[in-house]
Short mmCIF file of C-alpha atoms in Angstrom, two decimals:
data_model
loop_
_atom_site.label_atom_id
_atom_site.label_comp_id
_atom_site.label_asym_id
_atom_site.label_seq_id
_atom_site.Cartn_x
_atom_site.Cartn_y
_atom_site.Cartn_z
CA UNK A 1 0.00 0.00 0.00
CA UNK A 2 1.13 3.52 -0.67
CA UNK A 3 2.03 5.43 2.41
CA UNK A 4 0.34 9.28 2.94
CA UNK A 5 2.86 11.17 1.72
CA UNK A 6 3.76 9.02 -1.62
CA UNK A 7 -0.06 9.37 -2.27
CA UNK A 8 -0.13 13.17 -1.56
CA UNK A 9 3.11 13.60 -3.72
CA UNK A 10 1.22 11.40 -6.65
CA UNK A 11 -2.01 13.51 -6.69
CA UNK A 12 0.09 16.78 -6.74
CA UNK A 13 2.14 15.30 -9.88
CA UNK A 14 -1.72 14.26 -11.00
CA UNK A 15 -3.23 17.82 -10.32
CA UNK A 16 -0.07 19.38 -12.18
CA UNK A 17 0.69 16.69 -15.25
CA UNK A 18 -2.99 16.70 -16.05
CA UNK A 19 -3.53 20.25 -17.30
CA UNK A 20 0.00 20.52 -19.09
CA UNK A 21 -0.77 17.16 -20.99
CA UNK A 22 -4.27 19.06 -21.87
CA UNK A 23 -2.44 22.47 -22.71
CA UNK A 24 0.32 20.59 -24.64
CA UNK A 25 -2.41 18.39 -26.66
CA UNK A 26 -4.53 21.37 -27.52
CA UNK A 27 -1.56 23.28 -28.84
CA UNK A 28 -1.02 20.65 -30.76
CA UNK A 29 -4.08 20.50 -32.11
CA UNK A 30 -4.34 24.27 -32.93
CA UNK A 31 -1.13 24.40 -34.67
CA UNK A 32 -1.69 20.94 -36.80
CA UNK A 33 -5.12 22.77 -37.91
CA UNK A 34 -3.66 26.46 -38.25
CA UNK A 35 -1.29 24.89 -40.66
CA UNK A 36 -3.96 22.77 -42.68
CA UNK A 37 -6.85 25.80 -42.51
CA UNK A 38 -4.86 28.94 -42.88
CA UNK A 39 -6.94 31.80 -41.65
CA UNK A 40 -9.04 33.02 -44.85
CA UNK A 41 -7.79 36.99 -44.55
CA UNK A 42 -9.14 38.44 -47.83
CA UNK A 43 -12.58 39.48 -46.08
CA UNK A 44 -10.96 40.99 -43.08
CA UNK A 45 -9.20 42.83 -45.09
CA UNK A 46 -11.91 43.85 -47.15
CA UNK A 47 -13.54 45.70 -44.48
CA UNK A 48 -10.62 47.03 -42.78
CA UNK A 49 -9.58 48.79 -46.12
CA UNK A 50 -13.77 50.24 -46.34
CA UNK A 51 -13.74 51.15 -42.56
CA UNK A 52 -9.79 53.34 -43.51
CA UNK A 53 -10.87 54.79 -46.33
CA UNK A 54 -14.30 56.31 -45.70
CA UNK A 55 -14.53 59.84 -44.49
CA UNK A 56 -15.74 60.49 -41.03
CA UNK A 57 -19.32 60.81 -40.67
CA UNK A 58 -20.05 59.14 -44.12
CA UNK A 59 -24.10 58.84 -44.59
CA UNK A 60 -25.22 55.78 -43.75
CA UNK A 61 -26.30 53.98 -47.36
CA UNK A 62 -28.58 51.18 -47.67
CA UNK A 63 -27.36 47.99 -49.14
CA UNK A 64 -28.30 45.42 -51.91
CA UNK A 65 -29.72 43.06 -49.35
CA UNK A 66 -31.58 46.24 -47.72
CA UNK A 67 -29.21 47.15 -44.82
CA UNK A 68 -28.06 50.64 -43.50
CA UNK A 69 -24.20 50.49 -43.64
CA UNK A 70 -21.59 53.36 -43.20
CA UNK A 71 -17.70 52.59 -42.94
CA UNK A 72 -15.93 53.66 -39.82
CA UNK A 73 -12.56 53.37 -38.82
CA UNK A 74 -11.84 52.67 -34.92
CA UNK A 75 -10.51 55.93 -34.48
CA UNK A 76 -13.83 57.84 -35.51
CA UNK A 77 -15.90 55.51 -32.80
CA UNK A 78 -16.39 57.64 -29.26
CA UNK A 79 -14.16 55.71 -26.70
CA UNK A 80 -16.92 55.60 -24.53
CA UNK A 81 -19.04 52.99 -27.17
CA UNK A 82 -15.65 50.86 -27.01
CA UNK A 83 -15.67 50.77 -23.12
CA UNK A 84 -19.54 50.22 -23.17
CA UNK A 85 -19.18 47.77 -25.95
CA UNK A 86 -16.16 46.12 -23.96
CA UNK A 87 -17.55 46.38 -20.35
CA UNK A 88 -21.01 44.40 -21.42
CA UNK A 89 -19.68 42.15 -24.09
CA UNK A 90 -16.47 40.72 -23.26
CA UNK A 91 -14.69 42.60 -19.82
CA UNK A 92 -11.33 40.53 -20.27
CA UNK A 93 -11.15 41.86 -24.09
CA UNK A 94 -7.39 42.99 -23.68
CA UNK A 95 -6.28 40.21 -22.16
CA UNK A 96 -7.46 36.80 -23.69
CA UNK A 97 -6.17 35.36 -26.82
CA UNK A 98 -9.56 35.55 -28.58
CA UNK A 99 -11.29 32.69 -26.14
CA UNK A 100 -12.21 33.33 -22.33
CA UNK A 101 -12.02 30.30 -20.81
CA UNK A 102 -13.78 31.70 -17.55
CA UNK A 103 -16.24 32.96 -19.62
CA UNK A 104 -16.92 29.94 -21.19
CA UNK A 105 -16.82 27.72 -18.34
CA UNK A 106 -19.31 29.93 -16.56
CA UNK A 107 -21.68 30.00 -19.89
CA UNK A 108 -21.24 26.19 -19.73
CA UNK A 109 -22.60 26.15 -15.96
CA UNK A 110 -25.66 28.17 -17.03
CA UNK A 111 -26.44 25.67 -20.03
CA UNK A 112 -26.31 23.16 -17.72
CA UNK A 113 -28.58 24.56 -14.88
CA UNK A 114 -30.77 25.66 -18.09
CA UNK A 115 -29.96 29.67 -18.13
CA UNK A 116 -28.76 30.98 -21.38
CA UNK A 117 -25.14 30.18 -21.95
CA UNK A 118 -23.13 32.67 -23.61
CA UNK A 119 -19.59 32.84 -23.42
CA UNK A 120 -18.67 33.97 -26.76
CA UNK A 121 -15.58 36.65 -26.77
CA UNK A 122 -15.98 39.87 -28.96
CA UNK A 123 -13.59 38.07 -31.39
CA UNK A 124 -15.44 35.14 -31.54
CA UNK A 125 -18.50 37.41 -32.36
CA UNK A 126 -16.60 39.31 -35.41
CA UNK A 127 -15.92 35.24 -36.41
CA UNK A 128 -19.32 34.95 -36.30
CA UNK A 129 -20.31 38.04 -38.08
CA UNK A 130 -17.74 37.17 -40.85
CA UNK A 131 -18.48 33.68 -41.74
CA UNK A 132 -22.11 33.08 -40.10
CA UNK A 133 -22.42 29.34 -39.01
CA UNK A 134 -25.54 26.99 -37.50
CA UNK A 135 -25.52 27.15 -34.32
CA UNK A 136 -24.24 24.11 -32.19
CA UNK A 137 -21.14 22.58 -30.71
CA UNK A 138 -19.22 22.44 -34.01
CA UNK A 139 -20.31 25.63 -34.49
CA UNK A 140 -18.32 26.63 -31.31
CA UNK A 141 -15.50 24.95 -31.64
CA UNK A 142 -14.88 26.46 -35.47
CA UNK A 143 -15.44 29.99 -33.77
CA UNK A 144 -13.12 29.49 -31.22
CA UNK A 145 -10.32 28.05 -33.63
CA UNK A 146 -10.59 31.28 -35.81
CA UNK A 147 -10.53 33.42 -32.95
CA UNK A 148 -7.31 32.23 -32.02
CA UNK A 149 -6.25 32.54 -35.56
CA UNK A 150 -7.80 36.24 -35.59
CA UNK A 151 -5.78 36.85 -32.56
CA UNK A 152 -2.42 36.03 -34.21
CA UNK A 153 -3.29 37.47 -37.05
CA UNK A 154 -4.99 41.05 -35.76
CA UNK A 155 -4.02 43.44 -33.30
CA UNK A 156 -7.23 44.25 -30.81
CA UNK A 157 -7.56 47.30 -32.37
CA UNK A 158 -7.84 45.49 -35.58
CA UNK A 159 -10.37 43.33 -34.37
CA UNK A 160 -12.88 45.76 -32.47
CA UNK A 161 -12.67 48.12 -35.87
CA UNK A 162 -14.13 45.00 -37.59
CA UNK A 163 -16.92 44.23 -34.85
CA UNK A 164 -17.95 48.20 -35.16
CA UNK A 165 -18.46 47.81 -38.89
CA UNK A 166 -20.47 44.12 -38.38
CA UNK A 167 -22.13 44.62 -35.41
CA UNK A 168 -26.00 44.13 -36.03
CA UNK A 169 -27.74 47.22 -34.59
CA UNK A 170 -31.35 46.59 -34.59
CA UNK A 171 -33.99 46.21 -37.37
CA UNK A 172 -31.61 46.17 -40.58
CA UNK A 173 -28.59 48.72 -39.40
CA UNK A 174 -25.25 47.24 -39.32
CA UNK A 175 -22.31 48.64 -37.91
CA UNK A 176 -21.72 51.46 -35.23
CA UNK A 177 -21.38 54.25 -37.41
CA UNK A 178 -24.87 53.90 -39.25
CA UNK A 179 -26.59 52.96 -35.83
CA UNK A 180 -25.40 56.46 -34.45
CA UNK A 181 -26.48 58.08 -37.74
CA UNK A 182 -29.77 56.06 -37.95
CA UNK A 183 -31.08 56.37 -34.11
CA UNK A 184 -29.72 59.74 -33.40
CA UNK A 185 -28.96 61.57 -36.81
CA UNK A 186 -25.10 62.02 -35.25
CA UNK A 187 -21.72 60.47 -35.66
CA UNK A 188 -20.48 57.70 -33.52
CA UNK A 189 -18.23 59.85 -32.49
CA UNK A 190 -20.62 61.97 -30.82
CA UNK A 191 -22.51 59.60 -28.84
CA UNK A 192 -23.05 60.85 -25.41
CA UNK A 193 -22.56 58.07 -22.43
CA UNK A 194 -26.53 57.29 -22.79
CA UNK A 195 -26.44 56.86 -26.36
CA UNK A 196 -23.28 54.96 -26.13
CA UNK A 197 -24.52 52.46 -23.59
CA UNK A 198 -28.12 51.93 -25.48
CA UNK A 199 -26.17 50.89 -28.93
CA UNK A 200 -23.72 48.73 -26.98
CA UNK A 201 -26.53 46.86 -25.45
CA UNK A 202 -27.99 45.97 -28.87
CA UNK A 203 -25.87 43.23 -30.79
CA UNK A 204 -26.17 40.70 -27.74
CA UNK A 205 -29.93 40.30 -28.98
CA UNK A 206 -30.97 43.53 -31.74
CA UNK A 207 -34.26 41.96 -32.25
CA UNK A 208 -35.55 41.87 -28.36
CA UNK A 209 -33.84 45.16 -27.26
CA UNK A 210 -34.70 47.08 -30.27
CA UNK A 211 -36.00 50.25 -28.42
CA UNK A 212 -38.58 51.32 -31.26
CA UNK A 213 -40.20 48.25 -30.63
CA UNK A 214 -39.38 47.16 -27.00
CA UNK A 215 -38.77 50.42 -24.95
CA UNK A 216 -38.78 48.71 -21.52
CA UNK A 217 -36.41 46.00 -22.18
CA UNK A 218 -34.27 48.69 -23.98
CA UNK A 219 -33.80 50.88 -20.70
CA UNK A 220 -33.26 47.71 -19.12
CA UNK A 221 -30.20 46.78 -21.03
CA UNK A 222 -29.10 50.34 -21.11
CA UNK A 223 -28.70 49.93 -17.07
CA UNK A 224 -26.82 46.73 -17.92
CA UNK A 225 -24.29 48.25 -19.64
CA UNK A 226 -24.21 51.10 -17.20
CA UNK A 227 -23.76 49.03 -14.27
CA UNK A 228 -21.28 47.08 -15.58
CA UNK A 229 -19.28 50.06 -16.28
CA UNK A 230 -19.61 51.04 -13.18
CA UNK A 231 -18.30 48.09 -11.97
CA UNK A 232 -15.52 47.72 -14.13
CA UNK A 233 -14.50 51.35 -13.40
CA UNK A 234 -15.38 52.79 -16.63
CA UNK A 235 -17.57 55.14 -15.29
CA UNK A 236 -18.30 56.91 -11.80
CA UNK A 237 -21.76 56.90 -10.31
CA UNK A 238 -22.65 60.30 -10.89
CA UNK A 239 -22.24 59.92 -14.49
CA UNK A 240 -24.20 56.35 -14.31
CA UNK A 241 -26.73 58.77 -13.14
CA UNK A 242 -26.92 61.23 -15.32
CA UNK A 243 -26.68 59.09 -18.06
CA UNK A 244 -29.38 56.52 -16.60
CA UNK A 245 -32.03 59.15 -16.52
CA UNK A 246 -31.23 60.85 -19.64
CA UNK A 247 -34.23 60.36 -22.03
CA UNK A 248 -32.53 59.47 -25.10
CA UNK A 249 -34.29 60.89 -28.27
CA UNK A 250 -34.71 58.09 -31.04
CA UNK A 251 -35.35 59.50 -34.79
CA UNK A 252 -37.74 57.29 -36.56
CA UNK A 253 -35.83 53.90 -38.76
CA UNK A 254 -37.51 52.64 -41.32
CA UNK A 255 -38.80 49.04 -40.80
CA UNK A 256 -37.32 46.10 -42.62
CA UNK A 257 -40.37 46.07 -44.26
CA UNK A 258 -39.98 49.17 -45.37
CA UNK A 259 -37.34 48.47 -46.81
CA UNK A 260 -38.03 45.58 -48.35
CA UNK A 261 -40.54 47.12 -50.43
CA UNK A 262 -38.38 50.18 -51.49
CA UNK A 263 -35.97 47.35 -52.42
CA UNK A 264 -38.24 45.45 -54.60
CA UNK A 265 -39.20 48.90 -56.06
CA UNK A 266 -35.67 50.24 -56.85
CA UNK A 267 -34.80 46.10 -58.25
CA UNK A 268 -38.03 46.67 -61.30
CA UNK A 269 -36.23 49.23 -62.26
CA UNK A 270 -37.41 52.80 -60.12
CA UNK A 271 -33.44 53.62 -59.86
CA UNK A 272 -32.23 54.21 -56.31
CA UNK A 273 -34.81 55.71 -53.42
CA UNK A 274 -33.61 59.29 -52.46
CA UNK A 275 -32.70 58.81 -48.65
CA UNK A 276 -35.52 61.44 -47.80
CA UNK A 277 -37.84 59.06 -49.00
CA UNK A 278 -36.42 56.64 -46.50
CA UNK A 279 -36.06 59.65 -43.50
CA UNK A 280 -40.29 59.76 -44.39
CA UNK A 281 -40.79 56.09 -44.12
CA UNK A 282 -41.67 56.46 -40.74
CA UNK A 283 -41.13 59.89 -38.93
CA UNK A 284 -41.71 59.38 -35.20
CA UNK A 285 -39.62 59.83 -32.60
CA UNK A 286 -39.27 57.46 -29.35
CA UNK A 287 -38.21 58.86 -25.63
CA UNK A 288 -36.70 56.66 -24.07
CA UNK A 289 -37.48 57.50 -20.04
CA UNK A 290 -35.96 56.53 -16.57
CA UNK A 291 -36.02 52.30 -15.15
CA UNK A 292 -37.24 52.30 -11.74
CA UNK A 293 -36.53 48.78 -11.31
CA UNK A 294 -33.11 47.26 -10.53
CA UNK A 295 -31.73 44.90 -13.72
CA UNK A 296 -31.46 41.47 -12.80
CA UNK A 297 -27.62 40.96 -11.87
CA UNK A 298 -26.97 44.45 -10.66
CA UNK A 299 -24.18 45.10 -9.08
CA UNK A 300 -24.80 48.82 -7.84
CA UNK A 301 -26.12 48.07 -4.03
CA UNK A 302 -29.75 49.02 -3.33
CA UNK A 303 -28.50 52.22 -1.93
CA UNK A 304 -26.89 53.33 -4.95
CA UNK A 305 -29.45 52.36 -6.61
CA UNK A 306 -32.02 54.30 -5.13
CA UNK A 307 -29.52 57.26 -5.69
CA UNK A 308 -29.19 56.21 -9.48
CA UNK A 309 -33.02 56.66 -9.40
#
C-alpha cells in the first residue's frame, strides 16, 4: 500500500501533469489545424480597407440586401461605445487570446442549470459576423479556432474596428457608425454616455432590445451596460446617473419592411430611393425615459441604486 505522503506527492504530480498534458495536446491541435486551414484573410481585409478609407461621418447607405451600412474606422468611434461595448460584451477583451475560458466555463454552468449560456468573446462574435455558421457545438468549436487565428493574425484594435463595422444594430442597421447616424442623426463619435450604452446593449440580442419596438427591455439593457461600467471602473456613479435618466431621443428607422418594399421597387427598375424618401418612411420619434426597477444581476447596491433613481 502507498504510504500518505507518496499518495499526496502522486495527486500533486496528477493535479499538475494533467492540465499541461491538456495544454500541450490542444496546442497541438491548434497548430496541426492552423497549418492545414490557414486563416481566410481576404474578407478581413476587405472591411478594414472600407472602414480606412471612408470619411468620417459618411451617410449611412442602404445595401443590396436592404441594410443601413456606413464605414468607420476605430478611431472615428467615441471611446466611450468601445468601453460600453467592452464592459457588457467581453470585460477581459485585452487580455485573452480571442477565447475566455472563464467565460466559457461559466456560460457552460448556465447551459447546464438551463440559463442561457453565452460565453462567446468579442472576437469570436466578429468570427461569427464574418463567416455566419448553424448554431451548435461544431459551431463553437470552429469559432473558437478562428478566434485564435484572428488573434495572431490582428491586433485588438484590428479586431474591435471590424466588430464596429459588423455589429447588427437593430432592425436592418449594421455597424456602429450607421446605428449612431440612424437612431440619433449624429456620428459615432458623438454619442453621449446614454447613447453609447443603449447601442452597446444591442448586438447581444438587436431583435428583443430594439428600443422602437421594445422600450422597456431597452432601458433595461441600457442599465446593464451602465452598471457594468460602473463596476468595471469605466464610469463613476454620478455619471451612471446622469446618463441613466437621460431620455434618449430616437429619430424614426424605417422598418425592414420598409425596406423591403423600397428594395423590390428600386430592383423593377425605379433607380435608387432618395434617402428622404427613407427619412419619411416612418417619422416618429421614441423617448426613451428613466427604469425604476433594478436589472437582474446588478451590481450597484440598493442604496446606490435608489440614488441612481
Amino acid at each position: 500500500m502507498w504510504s500518505k505522503p507518496g499518495r499526496i506527492r502522486r495527486l500533486a504530480i496528477a493535479v499538475v501533469a494533467i492540465p499541461f498534458a491538456l495544454t500541450l495536446a490542444l496546442t497541438l491541435t491548434f497548430y496541426i489545424a492552423d497549418a492545414l486551414y490557414r486563416f481566410p484573410s481576404e474578407p478581413v481585409a476587405a472591411v478594414l480597407h472600407d472602414a480606412r478609407t471612408a470619411a468620417a461621418g459618411t451617410t449611412p447607405r442602404m445595401d443590396q440586401d436592404g441594410r443601413w451600412r456606413s464605414p468607420v474606422s476605430l478611431e472615428a468611434v467615441s471611446p466611450t461605445l468601445v468601453d460600453a461595448t467592452i464592459a457588457v460584451e467581453d470585460k477581459r477583451f485585452r487580455s485573452h487570446a480571442g477565447v475566455d475560458v472563464v467565460a466559457l466555463a461559466r456560460a457552460a454552468l448556465h447551459t447546464l442549470i438551463g440559463r442561457n449560456g453565452g460565453g462567446s468573446t468579442i472576437t469570436m462574435q466578429t468570427v461569427r459576423l464574418l463567416w455566419p455558421r448553424d448554431p451548435g457545438l461544431s459551431s463553437k468549436l470552429s469559432e473558437a479556432f478562428r478566434a485564435l487565428q484572428m488573434e495572431r493574425e490582428l491586433s485588438k484594435d484590428d479586431i474591435l474596428e471590424l466588430y464596429f463595422n459588423l455589429a447588427p444594430y437593430g432592425s436592418n442597421i449594421i455597424g456602429a457608425e450607421a446605428a449612431a447616424h440612424r437612431y440619433f442623426h449624429k456620428s459615432v463619435a458623438e454619442l453621449e454616455l446614454g447613447e453609447a450604452a443603449l447601442l452597446a446593449g444591442l448586438p447581444r440580442a438587436p431583435g428583443s432590445y430594439d428600443p422602437r419596438l421594445h422600450p422597456h427591455a431597452a432601458r433595461q439593457r441600457r442599465w446593464q451596460v451602465l452598471d457594468r461600467m460602473l463596476n468595471d471602473g469605466a464610469i463613476s456613479l454620478p455619471q451612471a446617473t446622469r446618463a441613466g435618466r437621460q431620455a434618449v431621443k430616437l429619430q424614426g428607422v424605417p422598418s425592414a419592411g420598409t425596406m423591403s418594399r423600397y428594395s423590390r421597387l428600386a430592383a423593377s427598375g425605379y433607380g435608387p430611393i432618395p434617402a428622404t424618401a427613407l427619412d419619411t418612411a416612418m417619422p416618429r420619434v421614441f423617448h426613451l425615459g428613466n427604469v425604476h426597477t433594478i436589472p437582474a444581476g446588478s451590481a450597484v447596491p440598493a442604496t446606490q441604486w435608489r440614488r441612481i433613481r
